[in-house]
XYZ file of C-alpha atoms in Angstrom:
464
model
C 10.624 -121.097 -70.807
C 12.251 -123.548 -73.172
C 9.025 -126.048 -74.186
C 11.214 -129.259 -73.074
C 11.962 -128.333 -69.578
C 8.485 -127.304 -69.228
C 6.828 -130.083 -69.850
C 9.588 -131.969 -68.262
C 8.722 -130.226 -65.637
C 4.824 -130.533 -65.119
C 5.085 -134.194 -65.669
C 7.509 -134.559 -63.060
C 5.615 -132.427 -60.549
C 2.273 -134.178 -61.923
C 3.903 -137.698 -60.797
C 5.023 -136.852 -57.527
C 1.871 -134.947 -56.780
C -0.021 -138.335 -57.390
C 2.633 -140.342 -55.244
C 0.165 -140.863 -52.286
C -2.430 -142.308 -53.405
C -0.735 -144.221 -56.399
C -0.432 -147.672 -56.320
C 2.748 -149.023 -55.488
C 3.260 -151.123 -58.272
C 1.898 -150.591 -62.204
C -0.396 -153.282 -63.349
C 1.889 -153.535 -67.109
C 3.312 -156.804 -68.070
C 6.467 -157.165 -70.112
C 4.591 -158.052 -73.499
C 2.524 -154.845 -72.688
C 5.588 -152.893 -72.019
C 7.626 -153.768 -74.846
C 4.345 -152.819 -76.886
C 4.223 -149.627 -76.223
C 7.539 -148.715 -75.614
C 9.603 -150.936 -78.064
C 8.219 -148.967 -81.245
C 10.728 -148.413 -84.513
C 12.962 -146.141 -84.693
C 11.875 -143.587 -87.613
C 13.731 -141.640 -90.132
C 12.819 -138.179 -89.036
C 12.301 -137.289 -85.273
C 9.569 -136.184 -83.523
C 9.311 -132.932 -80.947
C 10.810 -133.090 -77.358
C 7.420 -132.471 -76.110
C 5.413 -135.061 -77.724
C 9.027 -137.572 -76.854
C 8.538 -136.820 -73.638
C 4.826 -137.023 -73.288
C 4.490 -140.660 -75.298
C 7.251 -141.992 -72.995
C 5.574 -140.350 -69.463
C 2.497 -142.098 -70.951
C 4.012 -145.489 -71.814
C 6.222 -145.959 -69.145
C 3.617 -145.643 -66.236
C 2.226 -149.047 -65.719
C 5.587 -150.261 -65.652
C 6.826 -148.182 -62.844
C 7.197 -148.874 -59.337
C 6.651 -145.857 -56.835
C 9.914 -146.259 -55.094
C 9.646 -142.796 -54.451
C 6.274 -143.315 -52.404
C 5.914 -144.238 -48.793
C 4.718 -147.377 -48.676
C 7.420 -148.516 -50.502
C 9.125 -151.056 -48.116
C 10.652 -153.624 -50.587
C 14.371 -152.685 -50.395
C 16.322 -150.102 -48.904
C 15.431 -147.057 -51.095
C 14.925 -143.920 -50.407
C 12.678 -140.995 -51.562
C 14.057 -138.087 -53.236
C 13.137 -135.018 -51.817
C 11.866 -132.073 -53.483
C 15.313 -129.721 -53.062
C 17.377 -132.674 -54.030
C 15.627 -133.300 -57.180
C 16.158 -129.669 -58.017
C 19.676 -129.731 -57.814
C 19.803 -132.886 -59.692
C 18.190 -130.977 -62.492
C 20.501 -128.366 -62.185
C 23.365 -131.051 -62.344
C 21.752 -131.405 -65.610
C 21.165 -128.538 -66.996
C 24.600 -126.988 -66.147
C 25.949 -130.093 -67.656
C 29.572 -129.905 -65.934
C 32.723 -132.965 -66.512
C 33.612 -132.866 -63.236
C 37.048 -134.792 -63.573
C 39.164 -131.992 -62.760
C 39.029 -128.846 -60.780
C 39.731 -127.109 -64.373
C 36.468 -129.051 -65.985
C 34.290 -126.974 -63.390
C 35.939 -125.572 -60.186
C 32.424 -125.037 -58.493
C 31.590 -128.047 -58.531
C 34.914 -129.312 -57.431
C 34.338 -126.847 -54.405
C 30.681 -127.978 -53.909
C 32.339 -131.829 -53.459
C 35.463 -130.748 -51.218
C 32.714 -129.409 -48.848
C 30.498 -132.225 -49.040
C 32.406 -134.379 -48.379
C 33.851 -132.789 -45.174
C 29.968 -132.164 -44.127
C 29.696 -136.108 -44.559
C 32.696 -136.870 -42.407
C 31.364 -134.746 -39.831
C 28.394 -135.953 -39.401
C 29.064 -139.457 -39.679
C 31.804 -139.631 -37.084
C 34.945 -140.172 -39.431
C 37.962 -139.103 -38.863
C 38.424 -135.217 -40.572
C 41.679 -136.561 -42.418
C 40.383 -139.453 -44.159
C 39.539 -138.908 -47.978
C 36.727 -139.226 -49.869
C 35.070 -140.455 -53.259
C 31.696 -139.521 -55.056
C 30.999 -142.646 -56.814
C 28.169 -144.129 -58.126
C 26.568 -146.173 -55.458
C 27.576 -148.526 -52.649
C 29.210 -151.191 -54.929
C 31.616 -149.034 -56.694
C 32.414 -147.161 -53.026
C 33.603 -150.940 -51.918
C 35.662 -151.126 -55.207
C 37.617 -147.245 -53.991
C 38.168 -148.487 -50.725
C 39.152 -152.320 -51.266
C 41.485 -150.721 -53.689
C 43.167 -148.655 -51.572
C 43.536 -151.777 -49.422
C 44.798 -153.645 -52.186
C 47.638 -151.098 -52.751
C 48.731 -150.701 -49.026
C 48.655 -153.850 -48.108
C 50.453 -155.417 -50.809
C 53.164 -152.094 -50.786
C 53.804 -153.621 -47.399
C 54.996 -156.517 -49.510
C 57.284 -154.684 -51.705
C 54.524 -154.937 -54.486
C 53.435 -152.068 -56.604
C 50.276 -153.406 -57.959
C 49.492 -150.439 -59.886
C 52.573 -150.675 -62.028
C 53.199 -155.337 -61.907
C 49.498 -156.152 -61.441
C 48.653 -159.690 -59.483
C 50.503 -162.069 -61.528
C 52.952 -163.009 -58.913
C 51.606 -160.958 -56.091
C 50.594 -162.113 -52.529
C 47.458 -163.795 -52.439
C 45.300 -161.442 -50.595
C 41.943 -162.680 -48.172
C 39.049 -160.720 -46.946
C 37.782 -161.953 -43.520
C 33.905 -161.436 -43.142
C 31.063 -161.906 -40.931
C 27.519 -160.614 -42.434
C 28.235 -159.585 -46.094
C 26.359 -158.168 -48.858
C 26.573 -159.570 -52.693
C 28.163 -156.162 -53.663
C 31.189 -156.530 -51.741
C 31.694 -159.970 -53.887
C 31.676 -158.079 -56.817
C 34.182 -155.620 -55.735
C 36.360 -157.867 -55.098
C 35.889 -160.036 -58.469
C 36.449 -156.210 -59.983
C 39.837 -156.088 -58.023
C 41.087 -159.384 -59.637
C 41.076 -160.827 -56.815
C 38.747 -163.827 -57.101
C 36.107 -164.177 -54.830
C 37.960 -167.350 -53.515
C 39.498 -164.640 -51.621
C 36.234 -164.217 -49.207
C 36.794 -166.457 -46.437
C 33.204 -166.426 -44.132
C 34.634 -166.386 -40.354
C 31.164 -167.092 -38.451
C 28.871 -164.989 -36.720
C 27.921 -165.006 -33.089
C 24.673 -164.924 -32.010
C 23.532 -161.364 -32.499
C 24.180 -162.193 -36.241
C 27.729 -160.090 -35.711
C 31.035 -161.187 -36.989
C 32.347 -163.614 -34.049
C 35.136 -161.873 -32.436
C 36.864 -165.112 -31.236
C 36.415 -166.789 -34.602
C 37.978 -163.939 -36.559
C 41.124 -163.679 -33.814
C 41.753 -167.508 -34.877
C 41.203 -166.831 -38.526
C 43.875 -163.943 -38.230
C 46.069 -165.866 -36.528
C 45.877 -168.732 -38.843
C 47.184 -167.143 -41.727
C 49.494 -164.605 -39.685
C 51.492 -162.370 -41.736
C 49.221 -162.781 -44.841
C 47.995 -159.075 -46.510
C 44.395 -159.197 -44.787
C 41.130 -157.167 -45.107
C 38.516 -157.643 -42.381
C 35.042 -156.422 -43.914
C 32.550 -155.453 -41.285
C 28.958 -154.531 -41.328
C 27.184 -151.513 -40.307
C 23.223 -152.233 -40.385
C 22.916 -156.007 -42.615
C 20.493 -155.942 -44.869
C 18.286 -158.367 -43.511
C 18.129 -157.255 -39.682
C 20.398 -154.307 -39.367
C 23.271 -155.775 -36.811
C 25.948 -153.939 -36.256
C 29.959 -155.591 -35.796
C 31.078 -154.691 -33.150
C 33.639 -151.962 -34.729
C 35.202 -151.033 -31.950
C 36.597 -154.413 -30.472
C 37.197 -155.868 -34.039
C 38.964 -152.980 -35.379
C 41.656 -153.663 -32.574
C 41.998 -157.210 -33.081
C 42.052 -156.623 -37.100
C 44.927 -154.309 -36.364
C 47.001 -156.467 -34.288
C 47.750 -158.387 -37.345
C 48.192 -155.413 -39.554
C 44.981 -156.248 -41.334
C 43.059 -153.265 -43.184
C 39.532 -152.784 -42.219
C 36.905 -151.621 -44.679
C 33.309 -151.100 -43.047
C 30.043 -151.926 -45.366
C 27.481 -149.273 -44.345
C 25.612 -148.698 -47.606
C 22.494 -147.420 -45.142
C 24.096 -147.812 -41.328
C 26.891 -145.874 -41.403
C 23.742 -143.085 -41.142
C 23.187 -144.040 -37.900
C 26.202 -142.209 -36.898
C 24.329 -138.922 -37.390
C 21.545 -140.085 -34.790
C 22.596 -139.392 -31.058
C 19.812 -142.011 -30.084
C 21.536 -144.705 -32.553
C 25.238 -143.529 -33.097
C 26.242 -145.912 -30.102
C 25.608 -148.537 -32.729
C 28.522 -147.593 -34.263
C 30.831 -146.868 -31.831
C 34.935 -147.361 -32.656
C 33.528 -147.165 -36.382
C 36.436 -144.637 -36.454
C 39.185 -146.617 -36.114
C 38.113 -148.901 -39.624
C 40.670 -148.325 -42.650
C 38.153 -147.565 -45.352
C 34.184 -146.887 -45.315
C 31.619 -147.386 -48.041
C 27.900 -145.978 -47.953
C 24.343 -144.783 -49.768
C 23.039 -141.186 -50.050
C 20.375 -142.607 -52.489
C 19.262 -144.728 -49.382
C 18.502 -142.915 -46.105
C 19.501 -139.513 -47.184
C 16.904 -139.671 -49.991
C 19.097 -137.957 -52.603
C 18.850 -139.269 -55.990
C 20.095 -142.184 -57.296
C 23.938 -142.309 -58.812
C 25.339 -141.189 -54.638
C 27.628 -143.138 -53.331
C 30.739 -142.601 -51.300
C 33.754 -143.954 -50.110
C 36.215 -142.550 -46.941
C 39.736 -144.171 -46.387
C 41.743 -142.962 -43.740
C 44.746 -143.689 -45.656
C 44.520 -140.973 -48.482
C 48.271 -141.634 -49.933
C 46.965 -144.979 -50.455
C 43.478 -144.187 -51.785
C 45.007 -141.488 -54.714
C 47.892 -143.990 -55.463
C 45.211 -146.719 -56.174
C 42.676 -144.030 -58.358
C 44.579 -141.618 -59.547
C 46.435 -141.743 -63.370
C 48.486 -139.000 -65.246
C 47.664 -136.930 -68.691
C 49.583 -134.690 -70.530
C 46.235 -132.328 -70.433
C 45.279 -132.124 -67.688
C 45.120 -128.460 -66.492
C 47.223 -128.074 -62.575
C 44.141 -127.652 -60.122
C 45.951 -124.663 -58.607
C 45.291 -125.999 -54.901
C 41.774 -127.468 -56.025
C 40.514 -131.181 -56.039
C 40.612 -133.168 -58.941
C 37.933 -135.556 -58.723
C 39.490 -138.238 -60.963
C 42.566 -138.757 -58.620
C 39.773 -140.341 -55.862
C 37.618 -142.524 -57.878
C 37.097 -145.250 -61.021
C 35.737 -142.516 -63.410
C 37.309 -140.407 -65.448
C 33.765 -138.104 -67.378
C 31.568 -137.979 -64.620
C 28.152 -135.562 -63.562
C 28.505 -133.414 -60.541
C 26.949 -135.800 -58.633
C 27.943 -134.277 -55.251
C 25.342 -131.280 -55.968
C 22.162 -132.954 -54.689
C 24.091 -134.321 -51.751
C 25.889 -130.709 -50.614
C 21.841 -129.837 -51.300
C 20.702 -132.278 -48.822
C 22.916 -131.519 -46.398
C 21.881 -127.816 -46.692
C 18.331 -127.994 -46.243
C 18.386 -130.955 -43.753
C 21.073 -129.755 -41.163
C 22.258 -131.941 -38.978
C 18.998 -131.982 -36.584
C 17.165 -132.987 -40.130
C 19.327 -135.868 -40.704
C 19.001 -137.401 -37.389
C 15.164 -137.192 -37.463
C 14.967 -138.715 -40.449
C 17.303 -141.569 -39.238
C 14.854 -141.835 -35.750
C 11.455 -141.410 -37.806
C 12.354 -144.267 -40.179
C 13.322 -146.381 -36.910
C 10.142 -145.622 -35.056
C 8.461 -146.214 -38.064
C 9.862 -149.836 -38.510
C 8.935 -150.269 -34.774
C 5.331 -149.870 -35.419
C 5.026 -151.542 -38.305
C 6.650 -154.706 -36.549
C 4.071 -154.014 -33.721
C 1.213 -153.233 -36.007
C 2.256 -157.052 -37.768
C 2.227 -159.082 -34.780
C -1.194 -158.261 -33.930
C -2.015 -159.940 -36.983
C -2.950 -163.816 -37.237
C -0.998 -165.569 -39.278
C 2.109 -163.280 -38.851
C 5.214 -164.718 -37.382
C 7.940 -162.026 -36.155
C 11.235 -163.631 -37.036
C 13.406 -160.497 -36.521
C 12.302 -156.953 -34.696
C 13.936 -153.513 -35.731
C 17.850 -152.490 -34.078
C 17.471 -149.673 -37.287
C 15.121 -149.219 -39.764
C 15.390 -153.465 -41.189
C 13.051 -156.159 -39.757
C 11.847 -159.605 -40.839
C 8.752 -161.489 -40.765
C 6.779 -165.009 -42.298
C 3.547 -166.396 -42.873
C 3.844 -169.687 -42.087
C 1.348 -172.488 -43.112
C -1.231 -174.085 -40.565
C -0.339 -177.234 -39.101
C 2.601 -179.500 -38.886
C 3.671 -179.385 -42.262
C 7.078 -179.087 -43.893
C 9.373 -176.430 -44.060
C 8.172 -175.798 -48.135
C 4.845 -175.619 -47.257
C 6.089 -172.660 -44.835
C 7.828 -171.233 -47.355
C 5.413 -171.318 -50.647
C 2.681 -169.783 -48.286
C 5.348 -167.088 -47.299
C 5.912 -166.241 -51.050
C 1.612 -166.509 -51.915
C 1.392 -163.586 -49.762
C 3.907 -161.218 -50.381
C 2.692 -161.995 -53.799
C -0.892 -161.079 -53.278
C 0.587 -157.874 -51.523
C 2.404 -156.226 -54.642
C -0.719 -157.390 -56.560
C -2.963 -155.466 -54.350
C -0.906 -152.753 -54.603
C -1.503 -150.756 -51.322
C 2.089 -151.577 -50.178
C 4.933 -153.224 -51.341
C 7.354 -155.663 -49.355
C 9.837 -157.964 -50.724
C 10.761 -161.703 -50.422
C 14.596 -163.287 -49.333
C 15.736 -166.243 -47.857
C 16.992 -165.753 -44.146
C 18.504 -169.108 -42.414
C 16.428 -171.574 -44.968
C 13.127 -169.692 -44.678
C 11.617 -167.690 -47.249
C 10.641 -164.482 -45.580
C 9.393 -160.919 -45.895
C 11.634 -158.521 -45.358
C 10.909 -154.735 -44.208
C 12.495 -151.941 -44.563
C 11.497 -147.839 -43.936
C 13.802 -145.054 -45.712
C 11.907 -142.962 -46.889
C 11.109 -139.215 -45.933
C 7.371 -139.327 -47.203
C 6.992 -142.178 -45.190
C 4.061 -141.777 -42.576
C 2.052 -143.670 -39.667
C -0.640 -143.696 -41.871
C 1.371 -145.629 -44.412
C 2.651 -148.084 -42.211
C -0.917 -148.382 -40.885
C -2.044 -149.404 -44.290
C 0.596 -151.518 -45.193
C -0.371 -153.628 -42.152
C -3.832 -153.217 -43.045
C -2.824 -154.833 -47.018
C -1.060 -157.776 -45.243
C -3.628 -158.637 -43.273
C -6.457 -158.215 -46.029
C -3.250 -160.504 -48.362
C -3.583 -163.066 -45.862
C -7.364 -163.454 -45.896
C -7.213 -163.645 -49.900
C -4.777 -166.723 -49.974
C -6.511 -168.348 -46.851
């Protein structure tokens, strides 16, 4: 066996073997880690093997086992075993995949992928699809595509005249994520163009409010962004009343689900997302719930004139695809890995039964941690699990002010991640500093969540 891969490989397997009983967090600081790791760069090279021995070595106290399962700090997921296989092989075969003449099996491999997706995530079998890098660029394909149609319907070609000139375009939201922001700072668009509508009080976009915001500005091009699963609680819009009323006024509607769009594989939670399939555009995670690794994103429009008009450019040398997909008329990139592999892997060796139960198990999982929390003094349940997302505080004794609250809030999720046993992350939900939870990973177990209740409650005696 070549020596690299080798040891590439026992280190790997040596890591993941030690995953549950690691600690969740390395003990390094940055002036340690910059030590060891920021060393001179030498004249003459040394092996592969020792490379990649000093760096498994140096890098360890300054990693965080994401990949663990007690691991509740964002919304990551867990590799699994097959998946990080196939991302090795996505490696190793080292495939362009920016044209069906770059590596046609690969091309394949994402054609049915992404028809697997569609299917089990309740969109519409016509829509098109992107493999993109995460959840942020996925906005950026479908806003796009929004961008273009709606401002065609202007008799503007943005493609060719750019914005200078152009209809001012708006994107109507309820519950939004930072990402989407971006997206639309990416698109030139400004993010003066998010206009906040009001939320009812589920914590979903407000129905009434976004009729009157459409009608305000009637006949101006319009996105309505909804949410499937925000981050902090996991609402849902309601897609299938709000789609309609989007529609009325010719607005485009582009659905964030960078982790709840999975839902729709569940039968216990698809009714979450009901009407989903009416939206315009759809943006979501594999790296999150279906614990592929990291670098999967996606994007679906139902629109997919509009979606390869907005992506898609023209070289002299580029080979004809003979039928096939090229990959660079659907997304930003041009050079790209085969990044679809791990997911068409996934999908595979999970089925559609596997899928689901990973969906329920996270959101029975999130259930008894909130449970397993309330039973503990000193806990205060702010927001219990719809999915796999839930919120919680530590407020201070007494009748003290709302910083006192919130500095004893931050004390203990601090001890937490210093104890190591589990780790949660803070955010700031209504004014409050809070804890927020969330499950999404495969190696996840009862026993976990059992001790990462256990570590809050042994936090809160230490800052006591």
């Amino acid at each position: 066996m070549i020596p690299e891969l080798a040891k590439a490989a026992a280190l790997a397997a040596d890591y993941l073997q030690r995953l549950p009983d690691a600690r969740v967090a390395g003990p390094a600081t940055l002036d340690a880690l910059r030590q060891t790791l920021d060393v001179p760069l030498t004249d003459v090279g040394v092996s592969g093997e020792h490379a990649l021995d000093e760096l498994a070595r140096d890098i360890a106290p300054g990693l965080l086992t994401t990949a663990g399962g007690r691991f509740f700090g964002w919304v990551i997921g867990s590799s699994t075993p097959a998946t990080i296989g196939a991302d090795w092989l996505c490696s190793a075969w080292d495939q362009n995949t920016a044209a069906f003449a770059c590596s046609p099996g690969a091309s394949v491999v994402e054609d049915v992928a992404g028809r697997w997706l569609k299917e089990i995530l309740g969109l519409p079998e016509a829509a098109s699809f992107s493999f993109v890098t995460g959840c942020q660029m996925a906005h950026f394909v479908g806003l796009a595509a929004a961008r273009h149609q709606l401002l065609a319907q202007a008799d503007w070609n943005v493609e060719e005249r750019g914005l200078c000139g152009a209809p001012r375009l708006r994107v109507l939201v309820g519950e939004y994520h930072e990402t989407l922001v971006r997206a639309v700072r990416y698109l030139g668009l400004g993010s003066d163009a998010i206009v906040p509508v009001g939320c009812d009080d589920r914590g979903a976009i407000d129905l009434a409010r976004l009729a009157q915001a459409l009608t305000a500005d009637d006949g101006a091009p319009t996105i309505v962004s909804l949410a499937a699963g925000d981050l902090n609680r996991g609402v849902f819009d309601d897609f299938d009343r709000a789609c309609d009323v989007a529609h009325e006024h010719q607005a485009w509607v582009h659905v964030d689900g960078a982790f709840g769009l999975w839902v729709g594989a569940s039968p216990t939670h698809r009714h979450l997302v009901r009407g989903i399939e009416k939206a315009d555009s759809w943006a979501t995670d594999a790296h999150k719930w279906l614990n592929v690794p990291y670098e999967n994103g996606m994007a679906f429009v139902a629109h997919p004139d509009a979606h390869r008009r907005a992506m898609s450019v023209h070289a002299d040398y580029v080979i004809d695809a003979a039928g096939g997909r090229d990959q660079m008329n659907w997304n930003p990139e041009w050079s790209r890995r085969a990044r679809a592999i791990p997911i068409y892997v996934a999908l595979r060796t999970m089925g559609r039964k596997g899928v689901a139960d990973l969906v329920d198990a996270c959101c029975a999982l999130t259930v008894r941690m909130v449970d397993g929390l309330a039973a503990v003094p000193g806990v205060e349940v702010l927001a219990r699990p719809i999915i796999n997302q839930a919120l919680v505080r530590f407020p201070a004794a007494g009748d003290v002010s709302d910083e006192a609250h919130n500095e004893r809030t931050d004390r203990v999720i601090q001890q937490i991640q210093r104890d190591g046993h589990a780790w949660f992350g803070p955010t700031t939900w209504r004014g409050m500093r809070v804890m927020r939870i969330s499950v999404s990973s495969w190696r996840t177990t009862a026993e976990d969540v059992d001790c990462a209740v256990a570590a809050v409650g042994a936090a809160l005696r230490a800052v006591r």
